[in-house]
mmCIF file of C-alpha atoms in Angstrom:
data_model
loop_
_atom_site.group_PDB
_atom_site.id
_atom_site.type_symbol
_atom_site.label_atom_id
_atom_site.label_comp_id
_atom_site.label_asym_id
_atom_site.label_seq_id
_atom_site.Cartn_x
_atom_site.Cartn_y
_atom_site.Cartn_z
ATOM 1 C CA MET A 1 -123.966 120.983 -146.248
ATOM 2 C CA SER A 2 -125.330 122.992 -143.346
ATOM 3 C CA PHE A 3 -124.914 121.895 -139.735
ATOM 4 C CA ASN A 4 -128.652 121.111 -139.469
ATOM 5 C CA ASP A 5 -128.548 118.838 -142.541
ATOM 6 C CA LYS A 6 -125.846 116.599 -141.121
ATOM 7 C CA LYS A 7 -126.660 113.206 -139.612
ATOM 8 C CA SER A 8 -126.138 113.234 -135.842
ATOM 9 C CA ILE A 9 -124.113 110.722 -133.871
ATOM 10 C CA LEU A 10 -123.717 110.505 -130.108
ATOM 11 C CA VAL A 11 -120.342 109.166 -128.956
ATOM 12 C CA ILE A 12 -120.255 107.888 -125.372
ATOM 13 C CA ASP A 13 -116.881 106.840 -124.006
ATOM 14 C CA ASP A 14 -115.126 107.479 -120.702
ATOM 15 C CA ASP A 15 -111.764 107.712 -122.472
ATOM 16 C CA ILE A 16 -111.260 111.267 -123.751
ATOM 17 C CA THR A 17 -108.712 110.123 -126.344
ATOM 18 C CA ILE A 18 -111.178 107.673 -127.891
ATOM 19 C CA ARG A 19 -113.950 110.315 -127.869
ATOM 20 C CA LYS A 20 -111.718 112.852 -129.599
ATOM 21 C CA LEU A 21 -110.425 110.335 -132.143
ATOM 22 C CA ILE A 22 -113.894 109.104 -133.124
ATOM 23 C CA SER A 23 -115.266 112.657 -133.149
ATOM 24 C CA HIS A 24 -112.440 113.869 -135.373
ATOM 25 C CA HIS A 25 -113.076 111.197 -138.005
ATOM 26 C CA LEU A 26 -116.843 111.655 -137.910
ATOM 27 C CA ASN A 27 -116.489 115.436 -138.295
ATOM 28 C CA LEU A 28 -114.189 114.918 -141.284
ATOM 29 C CA ASN A 29 -116.987 112.868 -142.845
ATOM 30 C CA ASN A 30 -119.652 115.550 -142.305
ATOM 31 C CA TYR A 31 -121.439 114.112 -139.278
ATOM 32 C CA LYS A 32 -122.833 116.228 -136.464
ATOM 33 C CA VAL A 33 -121.160 114.781 -133.361
ATOM 34 C CA TYR A 34 -122.314 114.989 -129.749
ATOM 35 C CA LEU A 35 -119.978 113.768 -127.015
ATOM 36 C CA ALA A 36 -120.613 112.224 -123.614
ATOM 37 C CA ALA A 37 -118.021 111.063 -121.075
ATOM 38 C CA ASN A 38 -120.515 108.801 -119.303
ATOM 39 C CA THR A 39 -124.078 107.537 -119.510
ATOM 40 C CA ASP A 40 -125.509 110.435 -117.485
ATOM 41 C CA GLU A 41 -124.181 112.827 -120.117
ATOM 42 C CA GLY A 42 -125.458 110.423 -122.779
ATOM 43 C CA PHE A 43 -129.023 110.643 -121.442
ATOM 44 C CA THR A 44 -128.733 114.447 -121.410
ATOM 45 C CA GLN A 45 -127.543 114.511 -125.019
ATOM 46 C CA LEU A 46 -130.440 112.232 -126.051
ATOM 47 C CA LYS A 47 -132.943 114.569 -124.380
ATOM 48 C CA ASN A 48 -131.471 117.761 -125.846
ATOM 49 C CA ASN A 49 -130.631 116.686 -129.416
ATOM 50 C CA LYS A 50 -132.024 114.660 -132.291
ATOM 51 C CA ILE A 51 -129.635 111.706 -132.194
ATOM 52 C CA GLU A 52 -129.674 109.298 -135.139
ATOM 53 C CA LEU A 53 -126.966 106.841 -134.031
ATOM 54 C CA VAL A 54 -125.204 106.054 -130.753
ATOM 55 C CA LEU A 55 -121.600 104.836 -130.621
ATOM 56 C CA CYS A 56 -121.226 103.566 -127.072
ATOM 57 C CA ASP A 57 -118.333 102.136 -125.090
ATOM 58 C CA ILE A 58 -119.183 98.875 -123.355
ATOM 59 C CA MET A 59 -117.006 99.145 -120.258
ATOM 60 C CA MET A 60 -117.613 102.339 -118.251
ATOM 61 C CA ASP A 61 -117.561 103.085 -114.521
ATOM 62 C CA LYS A 62 -121.091 104.072 -113.475
ATOM 63 C CA MET A 63 -123.100 102.082 -116.003
ATOM 64 C CA ASP A 64 -121.965 99.778 -118.799
ATOM 65 C CA GLY A 65 -123.027 100.342 -122.385
ATOM 66 C CA PHE A 66 -125.379 97.333 -122.378
ATOM 67 C CA THR A 67 -127.370 98.662 -119.429
ATOM 68 C CA PHE A 68 -127.466 102.121 -121.006
ATOM 69 C CA CYS A 69 -128.822 100.675 -124.244
ATOM 70 C CA LYS A 70 -131.445 98.656 -122.374
ATOM 71 C CA LEU A 71 -132.647 101.776 -120.520
ATOM 72 C CA VAL A 72 -132.711 103.798 -123.734
ATOM 73 C CA ARG A 73 -134.772 101.064 -125.426
ATOM 74 C CA GLU A 74 -137.361 101.293 -122.638
ATOM 75 C CA ASN A 75 -138.159 104.874 -123.713
ATOM 76 C CA GLU A 76 -140.469 105.010 -126.750
ATOM 77 C CA ASN A 77 -138.867 108.233 -127.977
ATOM 78 C CA TYR A 78 -135.440 106.626 -128.355
ATOM 79 C CA ARG A 79 -136.299 102.994 -129.067
ATOM 80 C CA SER A 80 -135.497 103.148 -132.772
ATOM 81 C CA ILE A 81 -132.060 104.763 -132.422
ATOM 82 C CA PRO A 82 -129.408 102.298 -133.606
ATOM 83 C CA PHE A 83 -126.502 101.459 -131.287
ATOM 84 C CA VAL A 84 -122.970 100.477 -132.212
ATOM 85 C CA PHE A 85 -120.842 99.236 -129.334
ATOM 86 C CA VAL A 86 -117.207 100.240 -129.167
ATOM 87 C CA THR A 87 -114.653 98.400 -127.074
ATOM 88 C CA ALA A 88 -110.970 97.587 -126.988
ATOM 89 C CA LYS A 89 -111.497 94.539 -124.816
ATOM 90 C CA THR A 90 -112.536 91.015 -125.714
ATOM 91 C CA HIS A 91 -114.220 88.940 -123.017
ATOM 92 C CA SER A 92 -116.534 85.992 -123.435
ATOM 93 C CA LYS A 93 -118.757 87.483 -120.699
ATOM 94 C CA THR A 94 -119.022 90.688 -122.729
ATOM 95 C CA ASN A 95 -119.859 88.721 -125.864
ATOM 96 C CA GLN A 96 -122.616 86.825 -124.009
ATOM 97 C CA LYS A 97 -124.134 90.103 -122.763
ATOM 98 C CA LEU A 98 -124.001 91.523 -126.288
ATOM 99 C CA LEU A 99 -125.793 88.497 -127.744
ATOM 100 C CA LYS A 100 -128.532 88.740 -125.094
ATOM 101 C CA LEU A 101 -128.971 92.439 -125.830
ATOM 102 C CA VAL A 102 -129.219 91.805 -129.574
ATOM 103 C CA GLU A 103 -131.813 89.106 -128.928
ATOM 104 C CA MET A 104 -133.843 91.491 -126.738
ATOM 105 C CA ILE A 105 -133.741 94.222 -129.406
ATOM 106 C CA LEU A 106 -134.761 91.831 -132.167
ATOM 107 C CA LEU A 107 -137.671 90.508 -130.119
ATOM 108 C CA GLN A 108 -138.726 94.041 -129.221
ATOM 109 C CA ASN A 109 -138.621 95.165 -132.859
ATOM 110 C CA HIS A 110 -140.517 92.071 -133.966
ATOM 111 C CA SER A 111 -143.298 92.723 -131.455
ATOM 112 C CA MET A 112 -143.518 96.382 -132.579
ATOM 113 C CA LEU A 113 -143.883 95.287 -136.206
ATOM 114 C CA MET A 114 -146.592 92.750 -135.325
ATOM 115 C CA SER A 115 -148.751 95.232 -133.392
#
């Protein structure tokens, strides 16, 4: 399989160990992997590459993963890219934010289908 035929995944995590670990396993499974240490780098990767899935840490310094996803969803070019959130922490506040984000995405997708 050539590099251009591989499915592309963007991994955004401020922990270099997590980025390397996820990247290693994705590469072993024939995915094209793009890495970002923060959301600024994530936006750059989205602009410069055809990303088909985003694996995003929830808790990061400058901007959390939820806010990043919300901003990405506001751009028509990236709205359909699926997100998977990655975290080592469990907080009820985080779970509430995740549920609100899922609700927003479902409503957004429903309105796109109806128009």
